[in-house]
Short mmCIF file of C-alpha atoms in Angstrom, two decimals:
data_model
loop_
_atom_site.label_atom_id
_atom_site.label_comp_id
_atom_site.label_asym_id
_atom_site.label_seq_id
_atom_site.Cartn_x
_atom_site.Cartn_y
_atom_site.Cartn_z
CA MET A 1 -53.47 -85.95 -98.75
CA SER A 2 -50.13 -86.96 -99.17
CA GLY A 3 -47.54 -88.29 -96.37
CA SER A 4 -45.20 -85.73 -96.18
CA ALA A 5 -45.99 -82.10 -95.23
CA GLN A 6 -44.46 -78.88 -96.96
CA THR A 7 -42.10 -77.45 -94.17
CA TRP A 8 -41.60 -73.33 -94.99
CA THR A 9 -39.11 -71.20 -93.67
CA GLU A 10 -39.89 -67.20 -93.66
CA THR A 11 -37.00 -64.50 -94.35
CA ALA A 12 -39.03 -61.81 -92.33
CA TYR A 13 -40.02 -58.38 -94.32
CA ALA A 14 -36.66 -56.75 -95.11
CA VAL A 15 -36.28 -53.23 -96.36
CA THR A 16 -34.55 -53.30 -99.77
CA SER A 17 -34.27 -49.84 -100.18
CA PRO A 18 -34.24 -46.84 -97.69
CA PRO A 19 -36.89 -44.81 -96.57
CA GLN A 20 -37.48 -42.05 -99.53
CA ASP A 21 -38.88 -38.48 -98.76
CA HIS A 22 -41.17 -36.82 -101.11
CA ASP A 23 -42.59 -33.09 -100.85
CA GLU A 24 -44.64 -32.54 -104.06
CA ALA A 25 -47.11 -30.17 -105.21
CA ARG A 26 -50.60 -31.37 -106.27
CA THR A 27 -53.38 -28.75 -107.39
CA SER A 28 -53.45 -25.26 -107.76
CA PHE A 29 -55.62 -22.42 -108.05
CA ASN A 30 -56.14 -18.42 -108.45
CA ALA A 31 -57.21 -16.77 -105.06
CA ASN A 32 -58.34 -13.15 -105.27
CA ALA A 33 -57.14 -10.59 -102.70
CA ASN A 34 -59.87 -10.29 -99.61
CA GLN A 35 -61.76 -13.27 -100.71
CA ARG A 36 -62.24 -16.24 -98.70
CA TYR A 37 -61.25 -19.83 -99.75
CA GLN A 38 -62.41 -23.41 -97.84
CA TRP A 39 -61.22 -26.36 -99.37
CA TRP A 40 -60.08 -29.57 -98.13
CA VAL A 41 -57.59 -32.42 -100.12
CA GLN A 42 -56.81 -36.17 -99.31
CA GLU A 43 -54.22 -37.95 -100.18
CA ALA A 44 -53.69 -41.95 -100.40
CA CYS A 45 -51.60 -44.11 -98.38
CA HIS A 46 -51.17 -47.65 -98.78
CA PHE A 47 -49.59 -51.07 -97.43
CA ILE A 48 -49.09 -53.03 -100.67
CA VAL A 49 -48.32 -57.01 -101.07
CA SER A 50 -48.05 -58.54 -104.50
CA GLY A 51 -46.32 -61.35 -105.17
CA SER A 52 -45.10 -64.30 -106.90
CA ALA A 53 -45.14 -67.90 -106.67
CA THR A 54 -44.01 -71.43 -107.96
CA PRO A 55 -47.17 -72.97 -109.56
CA SER A 56 -48.29 -75.56 -106.74
CA PRO A 57 -49.25 -75.92 -103.54
CA SER A 58 -51.86 -73.25 -105.11
CA TRP A 59 -52.48 -71.32 -102.18
CA ARG A 60 -48.93 -69.70 -103.02
CA LEU A 61 -50.93 -68.13 -105.71
CA LEU A 62 -53.09 -65.88 -103.13
CA PHE A 63 -49.91 -64.22 -102.48
CA ALA A 64 -50.32 -62.14 -105.71
CA SER A 65 -53.33 -60.59 -104.25
CA LEU A 66 -52.58 -61.11 -100.15
CA CYS A 67 -52.84 -57.16 -99.01
CA ASN A 68 -53.67 -54.41 -101.05
CA ASN A 69 -55.18 -51.92 -99.03
CA SER A 70 -55.52 -47.80 -98.92
CA TRP A 71 -56.17 -45.39 -96.45
CA TRP A 72 -57.05 -41.37 -97.09
CA TYR A 73 -55.49 -38.37 -95.12
CA PHE A 74 -57.44 -35.54 -95.10
CA GLU A 75 -56.82 -31.86 -93.99
CA SER A 76 -59.40 -28.65 -93.94
CA PHE A 77 -58.10 -25.23 -95.33
CA ASP A 78 -59.48 -21.79 -94.72
CA PHE A 79 -57.89 -18.60 -96.27
CA THR A 80 -58.32 -15.43 -96.97
CA PRO A 81 -55.49 -13.86 -98.97
CA THR A 82 -54.26 -10.09 -98.62
CA SER A 83 -53.22 -9.85 -102.49
CA HIS A 84 -54.10 -11.77 -105.56
CA GLY A 85 -51.79 -14.64 -106.06
CA THR A 86 -51.79 -18.49 -106.53
CA VAL A 87 -52.82 -21.36 -103.90
CA THR A 88 -50.71 -24.81 -104.49
CA ASN A 89 -51.63 -27.59 -102.18
CA ARG A 90 -48.60 -29.79 -101.24
CA VAL A 91 -47.89 -33.20 -99.78
CA LYS A 92 -45.02 -34.74 -97.75
CA PHE A 93 -45.14 -38.66 -97.76
CA THR A 94 -42.36 -41.21 -97.38
CA THR A 95 -42.26 -44.41 -99.55
CA ARG A 96 -40.14 -47.57 -98.90
CA THR A 97 -39.99 -51.21 -100.45
CA GLY A 98 -38.98 -54.69 -99.21
CA ILE A 99 -39.59 -58.43 -99.61
CA ASN A 100 -40.87 -61.18 -97.37
CA SER A 101 -39.36 -64.61 -99.14
CA PHE A 102 -40.29 -67.91 -98.33
CA SER A 103 -38.46 -71.10 -98.85
CA GLY A 104 -39.66 -75.12 -98.85
CA THR A 105 -38.33 -78.54 -98.08
CA ASN A 106 -40.17 -81.49 -98.84
CA PRO A 107 -40.84 -80.60 -101.64
CA THR A 108 -38.20 -77.74 -102.26
CA ALA A 109 -39.85 -74.70 -103.62
CA THR A 110 -39.68 -70.90 -103.11
CA ALA A 111 -42.30 -68.15 -102.79
CA SER A 112 -42.22 -64.23 -102.20
CA ARG A 113 -44.29 -61.24 -101.59
CA ASP A 114 -42.90 -57.73 -102.63
CA LEU A 115 -44.44 -55.00 -100.17
CA ASP A 116 -44.55 -51.75 -101.07
CA GLU A 117 -45.41 -48.34 -97.99
CA LYS A 118 -46.57 -45.01 -98.71
CA VAL A 119 -47.27 -42.92 -95.77
CA VAL A 120 -48.62 -39.81 -95.72
CA GLU A 121 -47.08 -37.12 -93.22
CA ASP A 122 -48.49 -33.89 -94.03
CA LEU A 123 -50.59 -31.67 -96.40
CA TYR A 124 -50.14 -28.30 -96.63
CA PHE A 125 -50.53 -25.26 -99.19
CA VAL A 126 -48.20 -22.18 -100.39
CA PHE A 127 -49.46 -19.29 -101.43
CA ASP A 128 -47.11 -17.45 -103.99
CA PRO A 129 -48.70 -13.74 -104.42
CA HIS A 130 -48.50 -12.13 -108.34
CA GLN A 131 -46.20 -9.37 -108.70
CA GLU A 132 -48.22 -6.15 -108.74
CA ASP A 133 -47.34 -4.19 -111.93
CA PRO A 134 -45.12 -1.45 -111.28
CA PRO A 135 -46.75 2.37 -111.36
CA GLY A 136 -46.60 4.06 -114.37
CA GLY A 137 -43.87 5.90 -115.71
CA GLY A 138 -44.34 10.09 -116.05
CA GLY A 139 -44.27 11.74 -118.76
CA ASN A 140 -42.37 14.61 -120.50
#
């Protein structure tokens, strides 16, 4: 070990974009009247850290794979439509990004971590009934 020690200053996690709300469609299926449907859906949430670093010391290279975790949000459904139609699964979630940076002295160096979050808030479905054909017209 050398006689000098690196001194680091950390800039705490700073959000670089406002939270973004999303409401998006996922899978769809056709449903028949008076038939019971049971299903479940899942959506990944995550908190991911990726990073960049100067070449040495070598521990700063670990920023590139410091954290990559995900978990699942599950929901079960049971539905019997009264008419023919389409069921569409949807998800509401929030995303945001940020940065966590470090600066060092003796010697001067920098390193940073980019953070990406996705948090699922709701899984739900929408039923869209098919339009019934109009009754046949009378002839003359």
